[in-house]
XYZ file of C-alpha atoms in Angstrom:
133
model
C 10.326 -30.423 -7.439
C 7.917 -31.705 -4.900
C 5.262 -34.488 -5.476
C 2.578 -33.189 -3.169
C 1.761 -29.535 -3.532
C 1.466 -29.477 0.438
C 5.326 -29.981 0.690
C 6.162 -26.922 -1.344
C 7.358 -23.891 0.979
C 5.182 -21.266 -0.685
C 6.819 -17.506 -1.390
C 5.419 -14.946 1.062
C 3.599 -11.746 -1.184
C 3.048 -8.462 0.450
C -0.228 -6.433 -0.900
C -1.976 -3.294 0.044
C -5.089 -2.428 -0.704
C -7.237 0.970 0.036
C -10.220 0.998 2.368
C -12.051 2.788 -0.445
C -11.439 -0.036 -2.865
C -12.658 -2.660 -0.298
C -15.359 -0.814 0.193
C -16.336 -0.845 -3.574
C -15.952 -4.705 -3.232
C -18.140 -5.297 -0.103
C -20.796 -3.078 -2.062
C -20.668 -5.173 -5.097
C -20.914 -8.490 -2.851
C -24.150 -6.764 -1.225
C -25.481 -6.285 -4.897
C -24.763 -10.128 -5.818
C -22.373 -8.897 -8.107
C -19.743 -11.911 -9.452
C -15.863 -10.947 -8.332
C -13.420 -11.494 -11.071
C -9.707 -11.269 -10.308
C -7.441 -10.946 -12.667
C -4.261 -12.785 -12.285
C -3.225 -14.952 -9.302
C -1.479 -12.246 -7.157
C -4.837 -10.539 -7.413
C -6.945 -13.586 -6.554
C -4.185 -14.620 -3.597
C -4.562 -11.178 -2.197
C -8.674 -11.191 -2.255
C -8.317 -14.785 -0.492
C -5.970 -13.508 2.105
C -7.958 -10.423 2.917
C -10.837 -12.830 3.713
C -9.021 -14.895 5.965
C -7.330 -12.072 7.775
C -10.980 -10.644 8.147
C -12.036 -14.153 9.689
C -8.929 -13.739 12.088
C -9.791 -10.407 13.213
C -13.522 -11.623 13.654
C -12.084 -14.602 15.841
C -9.931 -12.510 17.614
C -7.080 -14.146 16.264
C -4.801 -10.928 15.227
C -3.941 -7.734 16.816
C -6.819 -5.487 15.324
C -4.194 -2.283 15.907
C -1.773 -4.071 13.776
C -0.890 -1.843 10.893
C 0.295 -5.061 8.727
C -1.746 -8.272 8.347
C 0.023 -11.843 8.049
C -1.371 -15.044 6.900
C 0.633 -18.168 6.644
C 0.683 -20.808 3.876
C -1.907 -23.088 5.869
C -3.500 -20.742 8.463
C -6.894 -21.205 6.695
C -6.919 -24.728 7.619
C -7.622 -24.248 10.991
C -9.380 -20.902 10.430
C -11.822 -22.909 8.276
C -13.345 -24.947 11.362
C -16.274 -24.187 13.584
C -17.363 -20.518 13.214
C -14.924 -19.472 10.770
C -16.333 -21.903 8.234
C -19.641 -19.447 8.285
C -18.272 -16.101 8.002
C -19.235 -14.453 4.952
C -17.268 -12.852 2.507
C -19.178 -9.293 3.471
C -18.367 -9.698 7.078
C -14.459 -10.817 6.568
C -14.307 -7.784 4.488
C -16.220 -5.329 6.802
C -13.897 -6.717 9.900
C -10.926 -5.376 8.064
C -12.223 -1.917 7.259
C -14.328 -1.134 10.631
C -13.148 2.148 11.943
C -10.913 3.195 8.872
C -11.011 6.128 6.658
C -11.470 5.413 2.661
C -8.095 7.102 2.209
C -6.264 4.497 4.567
C -4.599 1.202 3.464
C -5.148 -2.365 4.565
C -1.700 -4.121 3.845
C -0.272 -7.146 4.979
C 2.215 -10.257 3.723
C 0.665 -13.484 2.587
C 2.134 -17.117 2.027
C -1.349 -18.589 1.328
C -1.192 -21.633 -0.934
C -4.100 -22.047 -3.148
C -4.100 -25.524 -4.497
C -7.557 -27.129 -5.091
C -9.063 -29.298 -4.580
C -7.792 -29.107 -0.989
C -8.563 -24.992 -0.896
C -11.834 -23.897 -1.931
C -12.328 -20.167 -3.325
C -13.978 -18.223 -0.751
C -14.041 -14.621 -2.252
C -13.432 -14.783 -5.984
C -16.061 -16.127 -8.477
C -14.062 -16.425 -11.508
C -10.332 -15.707 -12.100
C -8.739 -14.915 -15.444
C -5.092 -15.614 -15.401
C -2.020 -16.224 -17.727
C -0.616 -18.962 -15.501
C 1.551 -21.434 -16.686
C 4.081 -23.693 -15.676
C 7.617 -24.448 -17.123
């Protein structure tokens, strides 16, 4: 066990979300509907997709890549300058641009969400049964 969460090496999780579902999320955000994630994996996926969208907007990823990747603390350098002002909608739109509804956006994330250092960018509410030992 570590005393400081930043010293913990976060495990990676894979994610896959259909373009159709991402477009539904974009529409909900455009209509000012709150985004509620059920479970920590769902919240981590949505937050990771946001940062992958920021990477794409800033030209820091391979737009043709089939798999997105996000490291544990990648968000820190993405959350400066122009990256700080990217909207949720713009980040998701960057990921679905040129794709069909039946396509899937997939990748791997090691994002560590540890408030107060990390501020949620996508979700408005989280329902979870997360508990420690």
